[in-house]
Amino acid sequence: MKATGIVRRIDDLGRVVVPKEIRRTLRIREGDPLEIFTDREGEIILKKYSPIGELGQFAKQYADSIAQITGLIVAITDKDQFIAVAGPAKKDLVTKSISRELEVVINERENILASKDDKNFIKIMNEDDEYSYQVISPIISEGDAIGSVILLSKDAKVKFGDMETKLAGTAALFLGKQMEQ
């Protein structure tokens, strides 16, 4: 655990304020759910709750199936990080944070089909990536945007079209429905 040097007192209602710097760094906004854990040493651990993270193993198997059939890179994200990745670039993305651009696309419920030369092509993570094509479809559950399904290709010869858009949309819709059960 990383010490911040910040000390807060608990008020009479049992509340404690999480400092603004920490909220900004961890992308915690007003209304975001947090999980509370305790450990054997008496420490209290707050963790940003990811509803799609509950589908972790299922999402991984789903991504693996799509990647196996299509030969594409398949990524499933929540609003903060990559939850499941399958295909050739698995180790480049898994557990990495998503970019602010992707977070905006998810929140605005945009569907994107783009090649790297298009103006609507976005960086999906903060580090450099070298993808030629992308399809992004937001995962919506009970009216809330909770993540995305992303299909990627590094091969400039592979052209994405209607089929990839519908495949990502179907996967996003299916995962959203799974969250509602």
Short mmCIF file of C-alpha atoms in Angstrom, two decimals:
data_model
loop_
_atom_site.label_atom_id
_atom_site.label_comp_id
_atom_site.label_asym_id
_atom_site.label_seq_id
_atom_site.Cartn_x
_atom_site.Cartn_y
_atom_site.Cartn_z
CA MET A 1 0.00 0.00 0.00
CA LYS A 2 1.19 3.51 -0.78
CA ALA A 3 1.24 6.08 2.03
CA THR A 4 -0.14 9.50 1.08
CA GLY A 5 0.57 11.40 4.30
CA ILE A 6 -3.04 12.59 4.35
CA VAL A 7 -4.98 12.09 7.59
CA ARG A 8 -8.77 12.46 7.82
CA ARG A 9 -11.09 12.21 10.81
CA ILE A 10 -14.34 10.26 10.89
CA ASP A 11 -17.35 12.51 11.51
CA ASP A 12 -20.26 11.79 13.88
CA LEU A 13 -22.12 9.90 11.13
CA GLY A 14 -19.14 7.57 10.47
CA ARG A 15 -18.11 9.30 7.23
CA VAL A 16 -14.62 10.04 6.02
CA VAL A 17 -13.70 12.27 3.08
CA VAL A 18 -11.50 10.73 0.38
CA PRO A 19 -9.11 13.53 -0.63
CA LYS A 20 -9.66 15.17 -4.02
CA GLU A 21 -6.16 14.24 -5.25
CA ILE A 22 -6.82 10.55 -4.62
CA ARG A 23 -10.30 10.71 -6.18
CA ARG A 24 -8.88 12.37 -9.29
CA THR A 25 -5.99 9.90 -9.59
CA LEU A 26 -8.30 6.89 -9.21
CA ARG A 27 -11.09 8.44 -11.33
CA ILE A 28 -13.58 8.26 -8.47
CA ARG A 29 -16.54 10.58 -9.00
CA GLU A 30 -19.53 11.50 -6.89
CA GLY A 31 -21.94 8.57 -6.84
CA ASP A 32 -19.33 5.94 -7.81
CA PRO A 33 -19.75 2.73 -5.80
CA LEU A 34 -16.85 1.56 -3.61
CA GLU A 35 -16.29 -1.90 -2.14
CA ILE A 36 -15.10 -2.04 1.47
CA PHE A 37 -12.76 -4.77 2.68
CA THR A 38 -10.89 -5.41 5.92
CA ASP A 39 -7.74 -7.43 6.41
CA ARG A 40 -6.23 -9.30 9.35
CA GLU A 41 -4.11 -6.32 10.42
CA GLY A 42 -7.22 -4.18 10.92
CA GLU A 43 -6.79 -2.15 7.75
CA ILE A 44 -9.82 -0.92 5.84
CA ILE A 45 -9.47 -1.13 2.07
CA LEU A 46 -11.66 0.84 -0.32
CA LYS A 47 -11.78 -0.40 -3.89
CA LYS A 48 -13.63 1.14 -6.79
CA TYR A 49 -16.45 -1.26 -7.63
CA SER A 50 -16.64 -2.55 -11.19
CA PRO A 51 -19.97 -4.22 -12.00
CA ILE A 52 -18.55 -5.75 -15.17
CA GLY A 53 -15.59 -7.04 -13.16
CA GLU A 54 -18.01 -9.56 -11.64
CA LEU A 55 -18.21 -11.15 -15.09
CA GLY A 56 -14.40 -11.40 -15.26
CA GLN A 57 -14.04 -15.10 -16.08
CA PHE A 58 -17.18 -15.15 -18.23
CA ALA A 59 -16.02 -12.04 -20.13
CA LYS A 60 -12.61 -13.66 -20.71
CA GLN A 61 -14.20 -16.80 -22.15
CA TYR A 62 -16.52 -14.70 -24.32
CA ALA A 63 -13.60 -12.61 -25.62
CA ASP A 64 -11.57 -15.78 -26.27
CA SER A 65 -14.42 -17.26 -28.32
CA ILE A 66 -14.79 -14.16 -30.50
CA ALA A 67 -11.01 -13.86 -30.98
CA GLN A 68 -10.71 -17.53 -31.92
CA ILE A 69 -13.40 -17.26 -34.60
CA THR A 70 -12.40 -13.85 -36.03
CA GLY A 71 -8.63 -13.80 -35.49
CA LEU A 72 -9.01 -10.26 -34.10
CA ILE A 73 -7.94 -8.73 -30.82
CA VAL A 74 -10.99 -8.57 -28.53
CA ALA A 75 -11.03 -6.42 -25.40
CA ILE A 76 -13.73 -5.93 -22.79
CA THR A 77 -13.42 -2.94 -20.48
CA ASP A 78 -15.19 -1.34 -17.59
CA LYS A 79 -15.00 2.45 -17.25
CA ASP A 80 -11.45 2.31 -15.86
CA GLN A 81 -9.47 -0.63 -17.19
CA PHE A 82 -9.34 -3.65 -19.46
CA ILE A 83 -11.19 -6.55 -17.81
CA ALA A 84 -10.64 -9.25 -20.43
CA VAL A 85 -8.44 -9.39 -23.53
CA ALA A 86 -8.05 -12.14 -26.10
CA GLY A 87 -6.00 -12.49 -29.23
CA PRO A 88 -2.46 -11.56 -30.24
CA ALA A 89 -2.10 -8.40 -28.09
CA LYS A 90 -3.39 -9.87 -24.86
CA LYS A 91 -0.38 -8.98 -22.73
CA ASP A 92 -0.28 -5.42 -24.16
CA LEU A 93 -3.71 -4.53 -22.76
CA VAL A 94 -4.82 -6.76 -19.88
CA THR A 95 -5.28 -4.85 -16.58
CA LYS A 96 -4.10 -1.56 -18.17
CA SER A 97 -6.07 1.64 -17.66
CA ILE A 98 -8.24 2.90 -20.48
CA SER A 99 -7.65 6.35 -21.97
CA ARG A 100 -9.74 9.40 -21.10
CA GLU A 101 -10.89 9.41 -24.75
CA LEU A 102 -12.30 5.89 -24.40
CA GLU A 103 -13.93 6.80 -21.11
CA VAL A 104 -15.73 9.69 -22.88
CA VAL A 105 -16.83 7.38 -25.72
CA ILE A 106 -18.29 4.94 -23.17
CA ASN A 107 -20.04 7.68 -21.18
CA GLU A 108 -21.49 9.22 -24.34
CA ARG A 109 -22.56 5.76 -25.57
CA GLU A 110 -20.84 6.20 -28.91
CA ASN A 111 -20.23 3.38 -31.35
CA ILE A 112 -16.99 3.80 -33.28
CA LEU A 113 -15.77 2.16 -36.47
CA ALA A 114 -12.49 3.70 -37.58
CA SER A 115 -9.13 3.15 -39.21
CA LYS A 116 -6.04 4.83 -37.77
CA ASP A 117 -6.24 7.50 -40.50
CA ASP A 118 -9.81 8.54 -39.59
CA LYS A 119 -10.48 11.59 -37.41
CA ASN A 120 -12.76 9.56 -35.10
CA PHE A 121 -10.00 7.00 -34.35
CA ILE A 122 -9.16 7.19 -30.63
CA LYS A 123 -6.38 5.97 -28.37
CA ILE A 124 -7.84 3.23 -26.20
CA MET A 125 -5.14 3.36 -23.53
CA ASN A 126 -2.75 5.98 -22.25
CA GLU A 127 0.32 4.23 -23.66
CA ASP A 128 1.14 4.18 -27.36
CA ASP A 129 -0.71 1.60 -29.39
CA GLU A 130 -0.29 0.61 -33.02
CA TYR A 131 -3.70 -0.58 -34.11
CA SER A 132 -4.90 -0.09 -37.67
CA TYR A 133 -8.64 -0.62 -37.15
CA GLN A 134 -11.01 -0.45 -34.23
CA VAL A 135 -14.65 -1.04 -33.45
CA ILE A 136 -15.92 0.15 -30.08
CA SER A 137 -19.37 -0.59 -28.71
CA PRO A 138 -20.50 0.53 -25.23
CA ILE A 139 -21.93 -1.99 -22.77
CA ILE A 140 -25.23 -0.69 -21.36
CA SER A 141 -26.84 -2.32 -18.33
CA GLU A 142 -30.04 -1.08 -16.71
CA GLY A 143 -29.62 2.22 -18.54
CA ASP A 144 -26.04 2.83 -17.37
CA ALA A 145 -22.94 2.75 -19.57
CA ILE A 146 -20.62 0.38 -17.68
CA GLY A 147 -17.90 -0.55 -20.19
CA SER A 148 -17.16 -1.44 -23.78
CA VAL A 149 -16.40 -4.22 -26.22
CA ILE A 150 -13.52 -3.39 -28.55
CA LEU A 151 -12.39 -5.24 -31.67
CA LEU A 152 -8.90 -4.35 -32.91
CA SER A 153 -6.53 -5.24 -35.71
CA LYS A 154 -2.87 -4.36 -36.20
CA ASP A 155 -3.01 -5.58 -39.81
CA ALA A 156 -3.63 -2.64 -42.17
CA LYS A 157 -4.87 -5.08 -44.84
CA VAL A 158 -7.82 -6.13 -42.69
CA LYS A 159 -10.77 -3.79 -43.29
CA PHE A 160 -13.49 -3.48 -40.67
CA GLY A 161 -17.08 -3.01 -41.72
CA ASP A 162 -20.68 -3.78 -40.89
CA MET A 163 -19.97 -7.33 -39.69
CA GLU A 164 -17.42 -6.24 -37.06
CA THR A 165 -19.69 -3.40 -35.92
CA LYS A 166 -22.61 -5.80 -35.48
CA LEU A 167 -20.40 -8.38 -33.74
CA ALA A 168 -19.14 -5.84 -31.18
CA GLY A 169 -22.67 -4.49 -30.71
CA THR A 170 -24.07 -7.98 -30.16
CA ALA A 171 -21.33 -8.81 -27.64
CA ALA A 172 -21.93 -5.52 -25.77
CA LEU A 173 -25.69 -6.09 -25.70
CA PHE A 174 -25.23 -9.67 -24.47
CA LEU A 175 -22.83 -8.65 -21.67
CA GLY A 176 -25.18 -5.84 -20.64
CA LYS A 177 -28.06 -8.33 -20.39
CA GLN A 178 -25.88 -10.68 -18.30
CA MET A 179 -25.31 -7.86 -15.81
CA GLU A 180 -29.06 -7.37 -15.43
CA GLN A 181 -29.66 -10.94 -14.28
#
